[in-house]
Structure formats: C-alpha cells, structure tokens
Short mmCIF file of C-alpha atoms in Angstrom, two decimals:
data_model
loop_
_atom_site.label_atom_id
_atom_site.label_comp_id
_atom_site.label_asym_id
_atom_site.label_seq_id
_atom_site.Cartn_x
_atom_site.Cartn_y
_atom_site.Cartn_z
CA GLN H 1 23.67 -12.40 7.99
CA ILE H 2 19.83 -11.38 7.44
CA THR H 3 17.39 -13.89 6.01
CA LEU H 4 13.87 -13.96 5.59
CA LYS H 5 11.20 -16.04 4.23
CA GLU H 6 7.53 -16.19 3.38
CA SER H 7 5.16 -18.63 3.61
CA GLY H 8 1.93 -19.18 3.35
CA PRO H 9 -1.31 -20.57 1.01
CA THR H 10 -0.11 -20.37 -2.60
CA LEU H 11 -4.09 -20.68 -3.60
CA VAL H 12 -6.81 -18.94 -1.57
CA LYS H 13 -10.41 -18.02 -2.69
CA PRO H 14 -12.46 -14.88 -3.44
CA THR H 15 -13.94 -13.67 0.07
CA GLN H 16 -11.24 -15.97 1.79
CA THR H 17 -8.64 -14.03 3.94
CA LEU H 18 -5.20 -14.57 3.14
CA THR H 19 -2.46 -15.06 6.51
CA LEU H 20 1.28 -14.92 5.51
CA THR H 21 3.61 -15.46 7.36
CA CYS H 22 7.69 -13.77 7.52
CA SER H 23 10.16 -15.51 8.99
CA PHE H 24 13.30 -14.17 9.91
CA SER H 25 16.65 -14.12 10.68
CA GLY H 26 20.01 -12.73 11.81
CA PHE H 27 18.33 -10.05 13.82
CA SER H 28 16.13 -8.69 16.17
CA LEU H 29 12.44 -7.05 15.99
CA SER H 30 13.07 -5.88 19.55
CA THR H 31 16.28 -4.34 18.30
CA ASN H 32 16.04 -0.25 18.10
CA GLY H 33 14.81 1.45 14.72
CA VAL H 34 14.17 -2.36 12.93
CA GLY H 35 11.14 -2.96 11.33
CA VAL H 36 9.55 -5.96 8.73
CA GLY H 37 7.54 -4.85 5.57
CA TRP H 38 5.33 -6.49 3.32
CA ILE H 39 5.61 -5.82 -0.69
CA ARG H 40 3.39 -7.39 -3.47
CA GLN H 41 3.81 -7.10 -7.31
CA PRO H 42 1.08 -8.90 -9.07
CA PRO H 43 2.68 -10.72 -12.59
CA GLY H 44 4.31 -8.12 -14.56
CA LYS H 45 3.22 -5.70 -12.68
CA ALA H 46 4.93 -2.31 -10.25
CA LEU H 47 6.00 -3.39 -6.43
CA GLU H 48 2.94 -2.37 -4.14
CA TRP H 49 4.09 -1.47 -0.31
CA LEU H 50 1.54 -2.89 1.86
CA ALA H 51 2.36 -3.11 6.17
CA LEU H 52 5.09 -2.36 8.21
CA ILE H 53 5.72 -2.72 11.52
CA TYR H 54 8.04 -1.82 13.72
CA TRP H 55 10.04 -3.19 16.77
CA ASP H 56 8.61 -0.62 18.80
CA ASP H 57 4.72 -2.50 17.39
CA ASP H 58 4.08 0.70 15.79
CA LYS H 59 1.90 0.03 12.34
CA ARG H 60 1.76 1.30 9.26
CA TYR H 61 -0.85 0.29 6.29
CA ASN H 62 -0.95 1.37 2.82
CA PRO H 63 -4.24 3.87 2.76
CA SER H 64 -5.83 2.14 0.08
CA LEU H 65 -5.67 -0.84 1.44
CA GLU H 66 -5.56 0.03 5.69
CA ARG H 67 -9.31 -1.46 6.06
CA ARG H 68 -8.42 -5.69 5.29
CA LEU H 69 -4.70 -5.59 6.06
CA THR H 70 -3.19 -6.55 9.68
CA ILE H 71 0.41 -7.31 10.95
CA THR H 72 1.69 -8.59 13.84
CA LYS H 73 4.58 -9.63 14.76
CA ASP H 74 6.35 -12.19 17.30
CA THR H 75 9.42 -11.18 18.44
CA SER H 76 10.03 -15.02 20.56
CA LYS H 77 9.51 -16.51 17.22
CA ASN H 78 10.90 -13.85 14.80
CA GLN H 79 7.84 -13.92 12.91
CA VAL H 80 5.49 -11.51 11.35
CA VAL H 81 1.97 -12.26 10.06
CA LEU H 82 0.52 -10.35 7.52
CA ALA H 83 -3.67 -10.94 7.10
CA MET H 84 -5.48 -9.29 4.50
CA THR H 85 -9.28 -10.07 4.06
CA ASN H 86 -11.62 -10.51 1.24
CA MET H 87 -9.16 -11.17 -0.75
CA ASP H 88 -10.09 -11.17 -4.65
CA PRO H 89 -8.32 -12.16 -7.88
CA VAL H 90 -6.53 -8.50 -8.35
CA ASP H 91 -4.83 -9.41 -5.54
CA THR H 92 -3.11 -12.34 -7.58
CA ALA H 93 0.78 -11.30 -6.61
CA THR H 94 3.81 -12.27 -5.59
CA TYR H 95 4.03 -11.18 -1.95
CA TYR H 96 7.35 -10.42 -0.56
CA CYS H 97 8.29 -9.30 3.30
CA ALA H 98 11.79 -7.37 3.63
CA HIS H 99 13.87 -6.38 6.48
CA ILE H 100 13.80 -2.12 6.89
CA LYS H 101 15.68 -0.15 9.52
CA SER H 102 15.69 3.38 8.79
CA SER H 103 14.19 3.75 5.20
CA PRO H 104 14.43 1.26 2.58
CA PHE H 105 14.06 -2.38 2.29
CA ASP H 106 17.42 -3.37 2.58
CA PHE H 107 17.01 -7.23 2.62
CA TRP H 108 14.31 -9.27 1.21
CA GLY H 109 12.61 -12.75 1.12
CA GLN H 110 12.19 -14.93 -2.12
CA GLY H 111 9.03 -13.81 -2.44
CA ALA H 112 5.56 -16.37 -1.69
CA LEU H 113 3.28 -15.81 -5.04
CA VAL H 114 -0.73 -15.87 -4.32
CA THR H 115 -2.92 -16.95 -6.79
CA VAL H 116 -6.56 -15.69 -5.71
CA SER H 117 -9.00 -18.36 -7.87
CA SER H 118 -12.27 -20.13 -7.34
CA GLU W 1 -0.20 10.18 -1.49
CA ILE W 2 3.16 10.61 -2.89
CA VAL W 3 3.04 9.26 -7.13
CA LEU W 4 6.68 8.17 -8.48
CA THR W 5 6.58 9.21 -12.23
CA GLN W 6 9.67 7.09 -14.12
CA SER W 7 10.60 7.19 -17.40
CA PRO W 8 11.67 6.13 -19.87
CA GLY W 9 9.58 3.33 -19.40
CA THR W 10 11.65 1.15 -21.87
CA LEU W 11 15.27 1.94 -22.46
CA SER W 12 17.81 0.28 -24.51
CA LEU W 13 21.65 0.59 -24.82
CA SER W 14 24.56 -1.20 -25.44
CA PRO W 15 27.20 -2.36 -23.23
CA GLY W 16 29.53 0.11 -22.00
CA GLU W 17 26.91 3.05 -22.55
CA ARG W 18 25.88 5.12 -19.68
CA ALA W 19 22.10 5.01 -18.44
CA THR W 20 20.50 7.49 -16.65
CA LEU W 21 16.68 6.48 -15.60
CA SER W 22 14.78 9.31 -13.57
CA CYS W 23 11.77 9.48 -11.26
CA ARG W 24 10.04 12.55 -10.22
CA ALA W 25 7.70 13.09 -7.11
CA SER W 26 4.15 14.34 -7.19
CA GLN W 27 5.56 17.03 -4.41
CA SER W 28 8.95 17.07 -2.50
CA VAL W 29 10.12 13.97 -0.82
CA SER W 30 12.76 14.40 1.48
CA SER W 31 16.21 12.80 -0.13
CA ILE W 32 16.70 11.22 3.21
CA TYR W 33 13.88 8.54 1.96
CA PHE W 34 14.38 7.91 -0.95
CA ALA W 35 16.35 4.55 -2.64
CA TRP W 36 16.95 3.05 -6.00
CA TYR W 37 16.36 -0.95 -6.27
CA GLN W 38 16.97 -3.43 -9.16
CA GLN W 39 14.90 -6.50 -9.92
CA LYS W 40 15.41 -9.07 -12.15
CA PRO W 41 13.19 -12.11 -13.69
CA GLY W 42 12.13 -13.93 -11.05
CA GLN W 43 14.12 -12.54 -8.25
CA ALA W 44 13.13 -10.34 -5.33
CA PRO W 45 14.39 -6.85 -5.57
CA ARG W 46 17.82 -5.26 -3.87
CA LEU W 47 18.57 -1.85 -2.66
CA LEU W 48 20.89 0.10 -4.92
CA ILE W 49 20.77 3.54 -3.61
CA TYR W 50 19.33 4.44 -0.36
CA GLY W 51 19.46 8.35 0.85
CA ALA W 52 19.27 9.49 -3.06
CA SER W 53 23.04 9.27 -3.63
CA ASN W 54 24.39 6.62 -0.84
CA ARG W 55 25.41 3.01 -2.52
CA ALA W 56 24.13 -0.25 -1.00
CA THR W 57 26.70 -2.66 0.94
CA GLY W 58 28.14 -4.35 -1.98
CA ILE W 59 26.89 -1.85 -5.20
CA PRO W 60 29.30 -1.43 -7.76
CA ASP W 61 30.51 2.44 -8.27
CA ARG W 62 28.98 2.15 -11.58
CA PHE W 63 25.80 3.21 -9.72
CA SER W 64 25.36 6.28 -8.71
CA GLY W 65 22.48 8.24 -7.42
CA SER W 66 21.18 12.15 -6.98
CA GLY W 67 18.32 13.96 -7.29
CA SER W 68 16.40 16.14 -4.65
CA GLY W 69 12.77 17.74 -4.41
CA THR W 70 10.95 15.72 -6.84
CA ASP W 71 13.46 15.15 -9.45
CA PHE W 72 15.52 12.03 -9.10
CA THR W 73 17.98 10.53 -11.17
CA LEU W 74 19.64 6.71 -11.20
CA THR W 75 22.50 6.54 -13.50
CA ILE W 76 24.65 3.24 -14.28
CA SER W 77 27.92 4.05 -16.46
CA ARG W 78 29.64 1.39 -17.75
CA LEU W 79 26.38 -0.61 -18.86
CA GLU W 80 27.38 -4.68 -18.49
CA PRO W 81 24.89 -7.30 -20.02
CA GLU W 82 24.09 -8.10 -16.22
CA ASP W 83 22.64 -4.62 -15.59
CA SER W 84 19.73 -5.69 -17.77
CA ALA W 85 16.35 -5.67 -15.20
CA VAL W 86 13.68 -3.35 -14.44
CA TYR W 87 14.79 -0.48 -11.97
CA TYR W 88 12.17 0.78 -9.34
CA CYS W 89 12.70 4.10 -7.19
CA GLN W 90 10.40 4.50 -3.51
CA GLN W 91 9.71 6.67 -1.31
CA TYR W 92 9.08 7.18 2.49
CA GLY W 93 7.26 10.04 3.12
CA SER W 94 4.19 10.84 5.17
CA SER W 95 4.00 7.37 7.05
CA TRP W 96 3.88 5.61 3.67
CA TYR W 97 5.74 4.15 1.00
CA THR W 98 5.08 4.52 -2.59
CA PHE W 99 7.20 2.86 -5.87
CA GLY W 100 7.37 4.35 -9.31
CA GLN W 101 6.33 2.07 -11.88
CA GLY W 102 9.47 0.89 -13.01
CA THR W 103 11.99 1.42 -15.82
CA ASN W 104 13.02 -1.57 -18.08
CA LEU W 105 16.53 -1.37 -19.17
CA GLU W 106 17.56 -3.62 -21.55
CA ILE W 107 21.26 -4.26 -22.86
CA LYS W 108 21.91 -4.94 -26.25
#
C-alpha cells in the first residue's frame, strides 16, 4: 500500500525559503522507473507541476520556476525534499507530493497548505 | 511548453446523463503520456485515466478516455451524484508536465 505525506511550515514570510518534506511508504525510490513529484494548487485554482526526481537521481523542474527549486531524495529515509527560494504571497498554495512510475501521478499525498505572508 | 485547454469550464448535468469533457493540446502529445484526474473539494486529485484510454485501478468502467494528437476526451456515462468534481487533463512531454485548467462538473 503506497502512502505519501507532506510536511513543513504552514506559514512562511516573503523572501524566505520554503522547505517541504515528502515522507512515503509502500515503495522504494531505488526501484527502477519510480519517481516522486511535487505539484501545487493555489486556492481555487488549477494544478501546477513543480518538480520530479527519479530513482536514478534524474531531476526535472518546471522551467518557469526552475531557478527557485531544488529537489533531493534520501532513499534510506524514504523521503523527498523540495526547497523553494524567495517565497512570495502568490506562492500560497496546497503543495502535494505524488508517486510516479512511467507517466502519471498515481498516488498522492493529502497535501500541505502553505501561506506566504508577513 | 505544451498548453492544455479544457472545455467546457463548467458542465451541469443530471444523474444518468452522459458527460463529455474535452482537452486540447497546443501541440501534439503522445497518448502514452496523457492522463485525466478527478478532484473533489478538500481532496487530493485521483488518477482516473492514463495512456489516454486506460482506466486506473479501481476506476469504474463508466469512465473512459479517448483521443490522440492534440484532442483528448474524457467520457463519463451514466452520471452519478458522486461524480461531481473538477476534472483535470495532464500531459508529459519534453521533460515536463502540464495540467489543464480544469472542468467543473456539477451534478444537478
């Protein structure tokens, strides 16, 4: 049974760096073809893909946000960490992590709401 | 960047009716890398369809996907009240993912 859960601050100030952790179980990030991605959703708006890391440490980023994002994995801890620099109120959103094998995101975490405000 | 445009923005139908949701890509997308998700209020998205036409595990056969190239369709036959949700299309191409803006399906 695959489960994922996001954790991190609920409130960050503008210009700060947001660090979110995705803790998962039921799969290994050392398995061929497996990856974990991050997706966000501002209140009342659509989904936006942020980043993805694969079992072989291949990393992909949304080109429009790439300069602000860093994704890393700790296979031994079953965790993936996303860092986003220079946070702005427009970055207020629910942040999801999700499992991927080949193309679609087939298992999702419950999401973590992050508010950016001074 | 491949832009996905979904139509209609909102769809209001009655139980038992058939819903047809469209997603148009700004350039051709491989069907292998095309998916549909359902999202209910306060919940994470749920994968419905992958590879354009394959139902994910546990998805009722009322849900079906079709299409290729730039035009894809999600069809929900025999609507039930619990199908009320926002539906998103998604593609993976050129090393990044994009989602459509969503179709809000209301069941009267």
